[in-house]
Short mmCIF file of C-alpha atoms and ligand atoms in Angstrom, two decimals:
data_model
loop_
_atom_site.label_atom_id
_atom_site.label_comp_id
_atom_site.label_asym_id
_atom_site.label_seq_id
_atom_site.Cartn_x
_atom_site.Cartn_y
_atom_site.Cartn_z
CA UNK A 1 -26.72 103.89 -107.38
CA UNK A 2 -27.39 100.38 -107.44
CA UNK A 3 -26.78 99.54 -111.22
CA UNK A 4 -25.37 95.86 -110.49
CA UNK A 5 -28.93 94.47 -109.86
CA UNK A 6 -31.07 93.09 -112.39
CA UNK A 7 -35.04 91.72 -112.46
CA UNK A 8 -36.48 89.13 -113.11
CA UNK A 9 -39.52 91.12 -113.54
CA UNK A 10 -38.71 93.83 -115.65
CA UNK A 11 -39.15 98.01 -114.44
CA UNK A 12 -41.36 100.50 -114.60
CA UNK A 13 -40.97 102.70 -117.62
CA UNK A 14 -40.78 105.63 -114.94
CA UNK A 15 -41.13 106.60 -110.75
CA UNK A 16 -44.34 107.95 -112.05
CA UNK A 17 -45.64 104.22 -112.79
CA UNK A 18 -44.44 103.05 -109.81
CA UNK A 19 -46.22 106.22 -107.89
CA UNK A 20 -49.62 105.11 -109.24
CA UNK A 21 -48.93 101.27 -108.79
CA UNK A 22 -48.11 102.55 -105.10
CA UNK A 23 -50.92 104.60 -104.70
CA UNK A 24 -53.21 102.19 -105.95
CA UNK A 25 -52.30 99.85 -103.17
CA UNK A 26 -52.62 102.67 -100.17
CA UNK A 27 -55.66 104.48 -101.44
CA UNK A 28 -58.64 101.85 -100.50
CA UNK A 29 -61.05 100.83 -98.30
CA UNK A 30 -58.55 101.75 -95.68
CA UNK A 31 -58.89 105.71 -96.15
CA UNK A 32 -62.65 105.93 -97.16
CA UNK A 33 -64.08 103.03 -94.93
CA UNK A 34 -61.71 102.59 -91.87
CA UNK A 35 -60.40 105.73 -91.07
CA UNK A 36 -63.60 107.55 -90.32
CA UNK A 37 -65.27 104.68 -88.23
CA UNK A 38 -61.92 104.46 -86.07
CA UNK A 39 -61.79 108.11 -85.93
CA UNK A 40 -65.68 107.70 -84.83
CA UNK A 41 -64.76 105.25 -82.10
CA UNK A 42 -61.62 106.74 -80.81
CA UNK A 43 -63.62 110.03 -80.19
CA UNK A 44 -61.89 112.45 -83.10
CA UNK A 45 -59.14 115.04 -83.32
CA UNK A 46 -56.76 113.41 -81.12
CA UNK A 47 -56.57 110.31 -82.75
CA UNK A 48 -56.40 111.85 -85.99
CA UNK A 49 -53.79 114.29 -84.67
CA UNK A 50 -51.99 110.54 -83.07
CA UNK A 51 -52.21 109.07 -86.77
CA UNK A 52 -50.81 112.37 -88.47
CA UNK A 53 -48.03 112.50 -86.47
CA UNK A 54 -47.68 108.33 -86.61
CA UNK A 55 -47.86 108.89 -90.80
CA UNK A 56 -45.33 111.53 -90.57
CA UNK A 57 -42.59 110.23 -88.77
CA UNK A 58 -43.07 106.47 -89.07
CA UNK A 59 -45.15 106.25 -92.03
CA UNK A 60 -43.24 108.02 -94.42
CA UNK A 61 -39.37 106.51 -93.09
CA UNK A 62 -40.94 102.99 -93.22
CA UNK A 63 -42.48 103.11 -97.12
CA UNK A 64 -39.20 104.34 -97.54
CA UNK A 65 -37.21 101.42 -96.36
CA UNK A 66 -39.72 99.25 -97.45
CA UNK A 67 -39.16 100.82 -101.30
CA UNK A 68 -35.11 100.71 -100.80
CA UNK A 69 -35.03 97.40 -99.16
CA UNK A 70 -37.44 95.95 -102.86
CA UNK A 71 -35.02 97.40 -104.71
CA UNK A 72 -31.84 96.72 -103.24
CA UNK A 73 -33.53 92.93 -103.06
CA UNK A 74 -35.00 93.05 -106.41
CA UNK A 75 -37.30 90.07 -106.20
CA UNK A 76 -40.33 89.44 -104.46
CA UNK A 77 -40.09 90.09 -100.07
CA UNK A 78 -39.01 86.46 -99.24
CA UNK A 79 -36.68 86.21 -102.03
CA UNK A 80 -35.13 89.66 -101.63
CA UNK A 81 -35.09 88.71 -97.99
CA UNK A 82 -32.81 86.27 -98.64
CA UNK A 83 -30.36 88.34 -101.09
CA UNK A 84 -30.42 91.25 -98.40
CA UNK A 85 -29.79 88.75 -95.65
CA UNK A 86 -26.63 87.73 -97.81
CA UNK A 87 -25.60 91.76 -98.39
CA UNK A 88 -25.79 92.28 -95.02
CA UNK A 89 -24.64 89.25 -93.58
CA UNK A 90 -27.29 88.94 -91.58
CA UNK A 91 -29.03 85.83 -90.07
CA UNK A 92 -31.83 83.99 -91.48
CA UNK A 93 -33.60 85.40 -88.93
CA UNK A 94 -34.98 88.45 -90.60
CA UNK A 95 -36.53 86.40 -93.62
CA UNK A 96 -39.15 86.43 -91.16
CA UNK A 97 -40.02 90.20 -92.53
CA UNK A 98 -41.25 88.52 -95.93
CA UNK A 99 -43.04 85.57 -93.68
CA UNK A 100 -45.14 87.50 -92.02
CA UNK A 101 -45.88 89.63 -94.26
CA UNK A 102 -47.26 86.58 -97.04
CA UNK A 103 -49.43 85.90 -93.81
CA UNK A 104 -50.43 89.39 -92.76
CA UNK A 105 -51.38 90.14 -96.51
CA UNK A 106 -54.20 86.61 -96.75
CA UNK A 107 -55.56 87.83 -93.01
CA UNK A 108 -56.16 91.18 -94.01
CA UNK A 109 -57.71 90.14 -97.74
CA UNK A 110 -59.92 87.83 -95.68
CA UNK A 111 -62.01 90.58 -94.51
CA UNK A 112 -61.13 93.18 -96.87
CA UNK A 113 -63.22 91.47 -99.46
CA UNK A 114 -66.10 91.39 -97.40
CA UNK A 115 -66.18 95.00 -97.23
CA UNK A 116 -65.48 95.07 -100.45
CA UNK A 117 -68.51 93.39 -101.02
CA UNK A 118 -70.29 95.92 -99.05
CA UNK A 119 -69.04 98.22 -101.24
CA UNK A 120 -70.65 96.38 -104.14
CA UNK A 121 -73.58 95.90 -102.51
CA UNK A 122 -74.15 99.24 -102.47
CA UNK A 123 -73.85 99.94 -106.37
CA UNK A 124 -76.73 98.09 -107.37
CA UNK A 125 -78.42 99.50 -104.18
CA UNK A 126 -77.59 103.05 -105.51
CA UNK A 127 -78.22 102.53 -109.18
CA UNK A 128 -81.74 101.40 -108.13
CA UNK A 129 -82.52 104.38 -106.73
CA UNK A 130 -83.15 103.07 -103.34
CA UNK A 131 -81.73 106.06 -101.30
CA UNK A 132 -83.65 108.48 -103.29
CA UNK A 133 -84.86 110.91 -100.31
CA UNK A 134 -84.29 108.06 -97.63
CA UNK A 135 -84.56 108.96 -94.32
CA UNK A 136 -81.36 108.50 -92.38
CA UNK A 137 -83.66 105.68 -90.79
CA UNK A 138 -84.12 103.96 -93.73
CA UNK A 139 -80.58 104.35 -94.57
CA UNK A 140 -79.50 102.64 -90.98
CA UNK A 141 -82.32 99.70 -91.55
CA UNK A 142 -80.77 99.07 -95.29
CA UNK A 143 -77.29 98.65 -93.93
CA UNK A 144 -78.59 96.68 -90.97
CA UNK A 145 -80.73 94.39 -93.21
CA UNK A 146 -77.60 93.96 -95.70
CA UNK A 147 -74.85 92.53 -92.89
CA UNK A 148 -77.70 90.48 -90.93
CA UNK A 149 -77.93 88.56 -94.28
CA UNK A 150 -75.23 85.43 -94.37
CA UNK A 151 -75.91 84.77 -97.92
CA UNK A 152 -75.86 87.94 -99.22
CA UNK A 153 -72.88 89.03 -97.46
CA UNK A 154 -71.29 85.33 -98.98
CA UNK A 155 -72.58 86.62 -102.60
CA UNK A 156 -70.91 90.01 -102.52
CA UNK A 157 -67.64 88.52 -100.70
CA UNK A 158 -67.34 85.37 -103.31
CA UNK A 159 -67.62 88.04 -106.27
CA UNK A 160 -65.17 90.24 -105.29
CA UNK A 161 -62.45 87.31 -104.47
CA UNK A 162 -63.21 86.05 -107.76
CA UNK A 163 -62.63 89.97 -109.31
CA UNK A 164 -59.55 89.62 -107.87
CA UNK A 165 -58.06 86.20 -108.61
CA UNK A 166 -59.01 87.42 -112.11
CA UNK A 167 -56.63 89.82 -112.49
CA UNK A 168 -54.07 88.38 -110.29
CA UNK A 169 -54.64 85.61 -112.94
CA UNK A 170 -53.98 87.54 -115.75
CA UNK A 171 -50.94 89.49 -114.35
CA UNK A 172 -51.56 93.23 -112.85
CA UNK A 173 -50.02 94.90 -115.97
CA UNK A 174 -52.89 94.19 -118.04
CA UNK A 175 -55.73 96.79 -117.61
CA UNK A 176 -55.93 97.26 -113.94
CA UNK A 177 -52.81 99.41 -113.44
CA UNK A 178 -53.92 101.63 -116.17
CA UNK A 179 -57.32 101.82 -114.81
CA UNK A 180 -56.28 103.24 -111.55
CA UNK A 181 -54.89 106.59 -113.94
CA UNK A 182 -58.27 107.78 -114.66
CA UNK A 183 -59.83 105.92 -111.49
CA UNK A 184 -57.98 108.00 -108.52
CA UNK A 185 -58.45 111.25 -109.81
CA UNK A 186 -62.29 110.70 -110.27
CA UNK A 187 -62.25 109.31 -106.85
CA UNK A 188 -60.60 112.41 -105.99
CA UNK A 189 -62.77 114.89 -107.45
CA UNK A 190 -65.57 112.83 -106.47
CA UNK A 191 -64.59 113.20 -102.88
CA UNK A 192 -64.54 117.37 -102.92
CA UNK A 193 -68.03 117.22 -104.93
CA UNK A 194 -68.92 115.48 -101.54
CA UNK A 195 -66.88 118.12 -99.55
CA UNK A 196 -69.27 120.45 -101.21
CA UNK A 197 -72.32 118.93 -100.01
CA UNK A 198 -71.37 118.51 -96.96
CA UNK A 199 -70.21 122.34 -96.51
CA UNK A 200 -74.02 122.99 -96.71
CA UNK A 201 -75.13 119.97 -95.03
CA UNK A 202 -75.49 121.94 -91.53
CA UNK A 203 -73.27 119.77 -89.54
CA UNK A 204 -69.77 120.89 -91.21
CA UNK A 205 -68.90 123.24 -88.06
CA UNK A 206 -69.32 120.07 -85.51
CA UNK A 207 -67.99 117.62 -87.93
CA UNK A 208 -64.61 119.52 -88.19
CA UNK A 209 -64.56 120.28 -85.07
CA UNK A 210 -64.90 117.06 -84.10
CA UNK A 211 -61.95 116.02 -86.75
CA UNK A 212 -59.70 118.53 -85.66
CA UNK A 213 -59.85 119.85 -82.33
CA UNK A 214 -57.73 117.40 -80.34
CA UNK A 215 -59.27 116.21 -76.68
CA UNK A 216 -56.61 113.91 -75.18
CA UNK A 217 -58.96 113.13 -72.88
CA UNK A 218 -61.03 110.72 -75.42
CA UNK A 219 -58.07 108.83 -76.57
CA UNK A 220 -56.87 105.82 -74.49
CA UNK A 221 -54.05 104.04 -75.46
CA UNK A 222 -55.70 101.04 -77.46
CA UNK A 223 -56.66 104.21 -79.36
CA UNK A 224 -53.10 105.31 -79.57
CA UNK A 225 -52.39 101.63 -80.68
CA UNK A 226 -55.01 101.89 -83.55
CA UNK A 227 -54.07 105.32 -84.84
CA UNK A 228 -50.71 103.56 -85.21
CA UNK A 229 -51.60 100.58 -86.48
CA UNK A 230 -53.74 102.62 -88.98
CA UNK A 231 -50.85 104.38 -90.05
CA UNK A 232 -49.58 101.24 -91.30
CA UNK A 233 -52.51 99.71 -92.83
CA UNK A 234 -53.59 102.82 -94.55
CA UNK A 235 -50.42 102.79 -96.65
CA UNK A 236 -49.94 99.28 -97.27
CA UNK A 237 -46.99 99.47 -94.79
CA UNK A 238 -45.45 96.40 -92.92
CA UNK A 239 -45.95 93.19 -94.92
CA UNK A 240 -43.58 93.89 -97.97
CA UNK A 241 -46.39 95.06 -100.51
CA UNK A 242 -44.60 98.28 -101.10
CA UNK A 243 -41.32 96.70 -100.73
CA UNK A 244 -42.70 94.11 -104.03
CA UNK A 245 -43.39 97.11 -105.69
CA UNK A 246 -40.65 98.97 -105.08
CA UNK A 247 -38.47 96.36 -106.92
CA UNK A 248 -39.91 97.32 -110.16
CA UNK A 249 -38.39 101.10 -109.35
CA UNK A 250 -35.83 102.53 -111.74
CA UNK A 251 -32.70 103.33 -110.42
CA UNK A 252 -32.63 106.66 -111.15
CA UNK A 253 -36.04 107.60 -109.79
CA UNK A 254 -36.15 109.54 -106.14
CA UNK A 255 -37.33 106.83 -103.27
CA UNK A 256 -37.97 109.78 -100.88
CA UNK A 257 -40.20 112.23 -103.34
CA UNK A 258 -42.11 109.12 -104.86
CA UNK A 259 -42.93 107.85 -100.83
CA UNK A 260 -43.66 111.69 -99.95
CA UNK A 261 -46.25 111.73 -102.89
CA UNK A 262 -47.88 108.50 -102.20
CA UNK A 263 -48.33 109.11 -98.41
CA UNK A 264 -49.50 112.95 -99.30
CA UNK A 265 -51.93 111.46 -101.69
CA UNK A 266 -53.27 108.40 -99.44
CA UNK A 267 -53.67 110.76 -96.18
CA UNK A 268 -55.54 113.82 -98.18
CA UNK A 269 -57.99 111.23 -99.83
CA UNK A 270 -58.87 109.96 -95.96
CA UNK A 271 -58.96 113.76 -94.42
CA UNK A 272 -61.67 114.10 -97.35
CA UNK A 273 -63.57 111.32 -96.45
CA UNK A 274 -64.01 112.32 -92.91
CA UNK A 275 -64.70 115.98 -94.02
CA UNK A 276 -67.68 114.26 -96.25
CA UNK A 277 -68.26 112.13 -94.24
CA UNK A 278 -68.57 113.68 -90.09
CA UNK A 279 -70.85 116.71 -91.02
CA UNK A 280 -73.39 114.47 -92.21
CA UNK A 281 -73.61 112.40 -89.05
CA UNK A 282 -73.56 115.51 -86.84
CA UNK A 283 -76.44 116.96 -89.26
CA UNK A 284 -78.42 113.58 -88.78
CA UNK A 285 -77.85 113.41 -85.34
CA UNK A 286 -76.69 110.03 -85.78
CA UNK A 287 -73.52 108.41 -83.64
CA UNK A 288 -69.64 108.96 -85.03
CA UNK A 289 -68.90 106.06 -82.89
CA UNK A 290 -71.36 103.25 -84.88
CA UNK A 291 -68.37 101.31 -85.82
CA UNK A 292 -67.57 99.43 -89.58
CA UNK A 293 -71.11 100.83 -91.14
CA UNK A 294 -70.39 104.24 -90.76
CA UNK A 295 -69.75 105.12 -94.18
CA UNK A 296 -72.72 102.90 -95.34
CA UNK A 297 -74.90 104.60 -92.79
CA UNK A 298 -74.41 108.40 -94.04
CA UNK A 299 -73.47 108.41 -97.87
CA UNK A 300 -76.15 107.24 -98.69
CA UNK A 301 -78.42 109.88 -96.77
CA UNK A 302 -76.31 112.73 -98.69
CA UNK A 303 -76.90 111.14 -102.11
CA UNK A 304 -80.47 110.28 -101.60
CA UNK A 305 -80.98 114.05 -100.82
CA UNK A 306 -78.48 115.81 -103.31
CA UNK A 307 -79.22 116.23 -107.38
CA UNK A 308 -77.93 113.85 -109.65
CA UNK A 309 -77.90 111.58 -106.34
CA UNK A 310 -78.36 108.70 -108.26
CA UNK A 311 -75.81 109.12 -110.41
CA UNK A 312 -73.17 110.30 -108.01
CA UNK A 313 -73.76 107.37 -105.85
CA UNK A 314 -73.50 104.73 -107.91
CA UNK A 315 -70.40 106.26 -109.46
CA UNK A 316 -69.00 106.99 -105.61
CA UNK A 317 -69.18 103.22 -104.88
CA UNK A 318 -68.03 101.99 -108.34
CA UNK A 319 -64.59 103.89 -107.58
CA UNK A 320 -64.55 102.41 -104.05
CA UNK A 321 -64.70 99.34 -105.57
CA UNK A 322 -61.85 99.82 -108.01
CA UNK A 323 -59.77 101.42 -104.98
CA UNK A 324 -60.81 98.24 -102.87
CA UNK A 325 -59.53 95.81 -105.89
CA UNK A 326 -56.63 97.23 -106.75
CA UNK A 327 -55.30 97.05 -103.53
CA UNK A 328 -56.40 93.77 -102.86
CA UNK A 329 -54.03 92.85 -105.31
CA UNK A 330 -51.29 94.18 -103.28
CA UNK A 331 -52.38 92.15 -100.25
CA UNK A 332 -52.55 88.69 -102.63
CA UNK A 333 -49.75 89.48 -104.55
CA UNK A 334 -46.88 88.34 -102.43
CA UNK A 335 -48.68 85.22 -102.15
CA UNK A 336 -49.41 84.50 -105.35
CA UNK A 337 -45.37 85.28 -106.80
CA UNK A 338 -43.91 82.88 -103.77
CA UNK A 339 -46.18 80.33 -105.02
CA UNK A 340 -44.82 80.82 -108.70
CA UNK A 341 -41.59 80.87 -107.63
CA UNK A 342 -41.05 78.76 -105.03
CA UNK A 343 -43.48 76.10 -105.51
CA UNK A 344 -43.36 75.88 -109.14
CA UNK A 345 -47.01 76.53 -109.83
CA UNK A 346 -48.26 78.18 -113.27
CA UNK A 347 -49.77 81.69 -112.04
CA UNK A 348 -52.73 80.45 -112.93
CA UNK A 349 -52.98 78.06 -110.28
CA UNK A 350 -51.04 79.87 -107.84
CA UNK A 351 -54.00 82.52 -107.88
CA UNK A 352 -56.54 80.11 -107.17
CA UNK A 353 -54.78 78.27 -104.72
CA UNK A 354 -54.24 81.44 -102.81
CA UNK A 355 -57.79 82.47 -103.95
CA UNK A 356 -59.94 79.66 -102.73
CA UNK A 357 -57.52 79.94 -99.05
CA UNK A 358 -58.50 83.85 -98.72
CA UNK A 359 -62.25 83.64 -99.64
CA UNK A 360 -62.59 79.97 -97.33
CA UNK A 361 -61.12 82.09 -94.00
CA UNK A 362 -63.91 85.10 -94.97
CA UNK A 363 -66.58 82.91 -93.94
CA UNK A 364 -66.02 84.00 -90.83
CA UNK A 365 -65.80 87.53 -91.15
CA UNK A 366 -68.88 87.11 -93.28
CA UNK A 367 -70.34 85.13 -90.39
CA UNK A 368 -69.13 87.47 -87.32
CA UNK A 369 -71.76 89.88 -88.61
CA UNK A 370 -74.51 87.63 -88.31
CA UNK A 371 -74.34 84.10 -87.48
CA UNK A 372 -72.02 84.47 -85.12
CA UNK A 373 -72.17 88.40 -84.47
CA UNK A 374 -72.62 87.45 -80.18
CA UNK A 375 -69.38 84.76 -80.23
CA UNK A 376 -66.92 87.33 -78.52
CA UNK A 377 -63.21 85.99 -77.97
CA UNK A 378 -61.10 89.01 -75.73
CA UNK A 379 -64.78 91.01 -76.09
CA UNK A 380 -63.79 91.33 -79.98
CA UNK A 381 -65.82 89.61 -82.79
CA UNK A 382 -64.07 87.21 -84.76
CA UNK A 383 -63.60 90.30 -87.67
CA UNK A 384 -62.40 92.57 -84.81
CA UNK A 385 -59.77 90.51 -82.89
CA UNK A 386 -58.75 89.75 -86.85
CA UNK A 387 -58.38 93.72 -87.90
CA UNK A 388 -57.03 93.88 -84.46
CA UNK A 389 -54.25 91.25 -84.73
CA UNK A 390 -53.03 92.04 -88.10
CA UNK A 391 -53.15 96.06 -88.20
CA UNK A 392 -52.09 96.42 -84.92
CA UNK A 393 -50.04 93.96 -83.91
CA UNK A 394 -48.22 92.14 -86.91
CA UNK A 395 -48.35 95.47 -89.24
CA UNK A 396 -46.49 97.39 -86.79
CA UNK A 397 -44.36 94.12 -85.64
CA UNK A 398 -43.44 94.41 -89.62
CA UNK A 399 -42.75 97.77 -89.44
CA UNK A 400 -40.27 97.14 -86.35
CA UNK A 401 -38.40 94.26 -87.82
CA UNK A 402 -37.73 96.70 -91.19
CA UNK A 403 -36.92 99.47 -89.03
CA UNK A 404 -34.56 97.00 -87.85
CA UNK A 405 -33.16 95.44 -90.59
CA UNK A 406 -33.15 98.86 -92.78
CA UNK A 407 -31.93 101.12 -89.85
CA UNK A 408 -29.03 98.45 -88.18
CA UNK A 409 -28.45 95.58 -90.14
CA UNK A 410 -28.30 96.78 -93.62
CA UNK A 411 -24.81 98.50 -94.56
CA UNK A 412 -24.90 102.17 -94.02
CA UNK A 413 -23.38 102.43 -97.77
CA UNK A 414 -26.24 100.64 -99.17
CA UNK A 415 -28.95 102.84 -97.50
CA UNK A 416 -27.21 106.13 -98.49
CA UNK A 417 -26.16 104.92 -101.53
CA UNK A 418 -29.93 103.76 -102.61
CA UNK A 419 -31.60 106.58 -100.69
CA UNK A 420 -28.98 109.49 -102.57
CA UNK A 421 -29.76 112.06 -100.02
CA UNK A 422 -28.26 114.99 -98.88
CA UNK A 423 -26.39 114.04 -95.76
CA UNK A 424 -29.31 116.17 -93.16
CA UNK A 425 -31.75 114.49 -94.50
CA UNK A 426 -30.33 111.45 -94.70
CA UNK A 427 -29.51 111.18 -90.99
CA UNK A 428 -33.01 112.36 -90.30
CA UNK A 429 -34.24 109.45 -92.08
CA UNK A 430 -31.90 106.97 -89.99
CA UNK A 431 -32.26 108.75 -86.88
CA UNK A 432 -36.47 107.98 -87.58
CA UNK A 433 -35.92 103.91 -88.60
CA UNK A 434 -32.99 103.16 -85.99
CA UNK A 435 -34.79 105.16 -82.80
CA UNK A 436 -37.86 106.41 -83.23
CA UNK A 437 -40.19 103.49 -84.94
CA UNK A 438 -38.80 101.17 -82.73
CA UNK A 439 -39.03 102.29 -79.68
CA UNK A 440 -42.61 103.90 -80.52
CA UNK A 441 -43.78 100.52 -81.65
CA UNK A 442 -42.29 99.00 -78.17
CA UNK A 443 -43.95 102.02 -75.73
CA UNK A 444 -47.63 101.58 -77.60
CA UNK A 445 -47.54 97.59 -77.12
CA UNK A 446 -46.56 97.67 -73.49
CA UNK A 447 -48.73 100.40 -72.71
CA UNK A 448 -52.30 98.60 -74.55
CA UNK A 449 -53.27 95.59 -72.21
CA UNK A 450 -55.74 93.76 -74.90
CA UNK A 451 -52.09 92.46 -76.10
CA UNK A 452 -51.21 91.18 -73.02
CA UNK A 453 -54.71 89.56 -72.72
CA UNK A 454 -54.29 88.29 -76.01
CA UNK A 455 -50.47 86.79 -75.47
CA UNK A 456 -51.91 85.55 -72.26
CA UNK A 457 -49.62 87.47 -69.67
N1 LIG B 501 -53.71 100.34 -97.87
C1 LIG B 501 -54.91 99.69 -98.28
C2 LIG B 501 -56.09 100.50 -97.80
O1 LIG B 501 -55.91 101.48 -97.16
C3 LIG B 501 -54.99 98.27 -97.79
C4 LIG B 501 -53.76 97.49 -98.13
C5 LIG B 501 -53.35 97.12 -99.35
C6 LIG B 501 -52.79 97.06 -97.22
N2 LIG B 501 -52.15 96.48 -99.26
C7 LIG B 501 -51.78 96.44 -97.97
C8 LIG B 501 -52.68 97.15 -95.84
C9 LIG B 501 -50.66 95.93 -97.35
C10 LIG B 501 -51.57 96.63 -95.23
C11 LIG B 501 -50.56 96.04 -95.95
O2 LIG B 501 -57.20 100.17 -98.05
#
């Protein structure tokens, strides 16, 4: 295995660090917020069925090309970029891959924090009690009242930025990383206790139905596009955050069982949230189709009416914050390290720099739920043509170009030789980056014709 390499950053002590570091980043607002609301809108078991299949045979090849490429690379994406490009003499072309993905990582925080803010919003909301036995009216009006406010939305958003410049600040080995130990499995647990509500709720037949019988007759192919592009998001995939992490990988440690684990954990954390979460809509005969408030619109209604509601709630959103922050970090991260070490700034500065950049182009996320809410550009908001842009087009345009570079650039020894996997499986996993994720990538874009609209042609 690859001994020769050395890192400027030091290793994890184990795989098993680098599993939770990993983890951390995929399990977020991604799998509790976003993937029932665009299972809501896409009309249900198909599209999850679409973003199974996308998680399985794109999902897991790409995390783990992303992980060998970081640790073949060993610096952060740009820089390793640029020692793979050398390996494999390749042109300076692909460090493109690390480009885009510093880029793709400050769009996505942009609006991430803002529903991160949500998310702390709706702590103090449930530690005052203010669900207790609300109506599924009063729950809807709440959630309304909250987004239609610019200032608060600008209070909760500046908070959270400044949560995470702080530990960006500081460096993401102190406290954070150790955090997320205890964190995920009390998210985890959490989520079943929910499970178990919802079991009784009186929707739970309709909601799983609705999750997992498969009508192919709901899902268009934008929806295809987004189940894809979901696939991506959901497990940090496509910008290089998994490839920064996986350059703090031992050399020893498995790169197919850690990215097996992480994408098993990730995707059972969001098939829990949408078993929580659809039975209580169907029970409150509210709409699966509401959009980004879904989640804020029927949580609440289940811990206002359960015992210990209170208490369950407020915990519920603390560990969605926590899950929001730490992979926030992952999205600022690149970022912040090319700053360090390529413009020479202390990491002090190169967190507020990149700090101050992210919050400034939330304003108008912040603003495209209010102010702004009726400014449509390609009959998108300014937060939807911005989720729409970077999930679906420049994760997946990531996840091509590694494909690429992993699959037919990079030396076939260096892949095997990192990977260190019996030859069937090993040709699986080339067969999947080389032919598969491309050309899937290619036959979703041509097919959805909002790209064209966008690209103008
Ligand atoms: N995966 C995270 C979530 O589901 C979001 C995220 C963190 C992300 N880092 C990323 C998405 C890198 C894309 C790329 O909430």
């Amino acid at each position: 295995m690859n001994k020769n390499h050395t890192t400027q950053h030091g290793s994890w002590s184990s795989g098993w660090a680098f599993v939770l570091a990993a983890t951390g980043s995929a399990v977020g607002l991604g799998n509790i917020w976003k993937f029932p609301y665009i299972t809501g809108e896409n009309g249900g078991g198909a599209f999850v069925l679409v973003y199974l299949v996308c998680i399985a045979v794109i999902g897991i090849p790409i995390m783990m090309a992303e992980v060998l490429l970081g640790r073949r690379g060993r610096a952060t994406p740009i820089n390793a970029m640029r020692t793979l490009i050398v390996e494999a003499s390749a042109s300076r072309f692909w460090k493109i891959i690390g480009w885009m993905g510093m880029i793709a990582g400050f769009l996505i925080l942009s609006y991430y924090s803002v529903i991160a803010g949500w998310a702390l919003s709706y702590v103090t909301k449930s530690a005052l009690g203010e669900f207790s036995g609300a109506s599924a009216e009063f729950v809807g009006a709440t959630f309304d009242e909250l987004v239609s406010s610019p200032l608060s939305l600008l209070f909760w958003h500046t908070l959270f930025m400044f949560m995470t410049m702080f530990v960006v600040a500081r460096g993401v080995e102190h406290g954070l990383e150790k955090a997320v130990r205890f964190l995920m499995p009390a998210l985890f647990i959490l989520l079943i206790v929910m499970v178990g509500y919802s079991l009784n709720s009186g929707g739970f037949a309709q909601g799983a139905s609705f999750l997992f019988s498969p009508d192919f007759s709901k899902l268009s192919w934008t929806g295809v596009l987004i189940a894809m592009g979901h696939a991506f998001f959901t497990l940090s995939l496509g910008m290089g955050a998994i490839m920064m992490y996986g350059a703090y990988l031992p050399p020893q440690a498995s790169i197919a069982k850690t990215s097996f684990l992480i994408a098993g954990a990730d995707t059972l954390v969001a098939l829990l949230a949408g078993i929580a979460i659809f039975p209580i809509v169907f029970a409150n005969n509210l709409q699966p189709g509401v959009g980004p408030g879904l989640i804020f619109n029927t949580l609440p209604i289940a811990f206002g009416a359960m015992p210990g509601g209170v208490f369950f709630g407020t915990l519920f959103f603390i560990l969605l914050v926590f899950a929001a922050w730490s992979s926030a970090i992952s999205l600022i991260e690149p970022m912040v390290t090319w700053l360090v070490e390529n413009r020479d700034q202390s990491r002090f500065k190169a967190s507020l720099i990149a700090g101050v950049l992210t919050w400034a182009l939330g304003l108008g996320t912040v603003f495209s739920f209010n102010l702004i809410a009726d400014v449509k550009m390609y009959d998108s908001t300014f937060f939807d043509l911005l989720d729409f842009l970077t999930s679906n087009i420049m994760l997946p345009l990531g996840g091509l170009l590694i494909a690429i570079f992993a699959g037919w650039l990079l030396p076939h020894i260096m892949s095997l030789d990192e990977l260190n996997l019996d030859t069937r499986a090993y040709s699986l996993w080339r067969f999947l980056v080389r032919y598969v994720t491309p050309i899937a990538v290619l036959v979703v874009f041509v097919n959805v014709t909002k790209i064209y609209k966008i690209f103008g042609f």
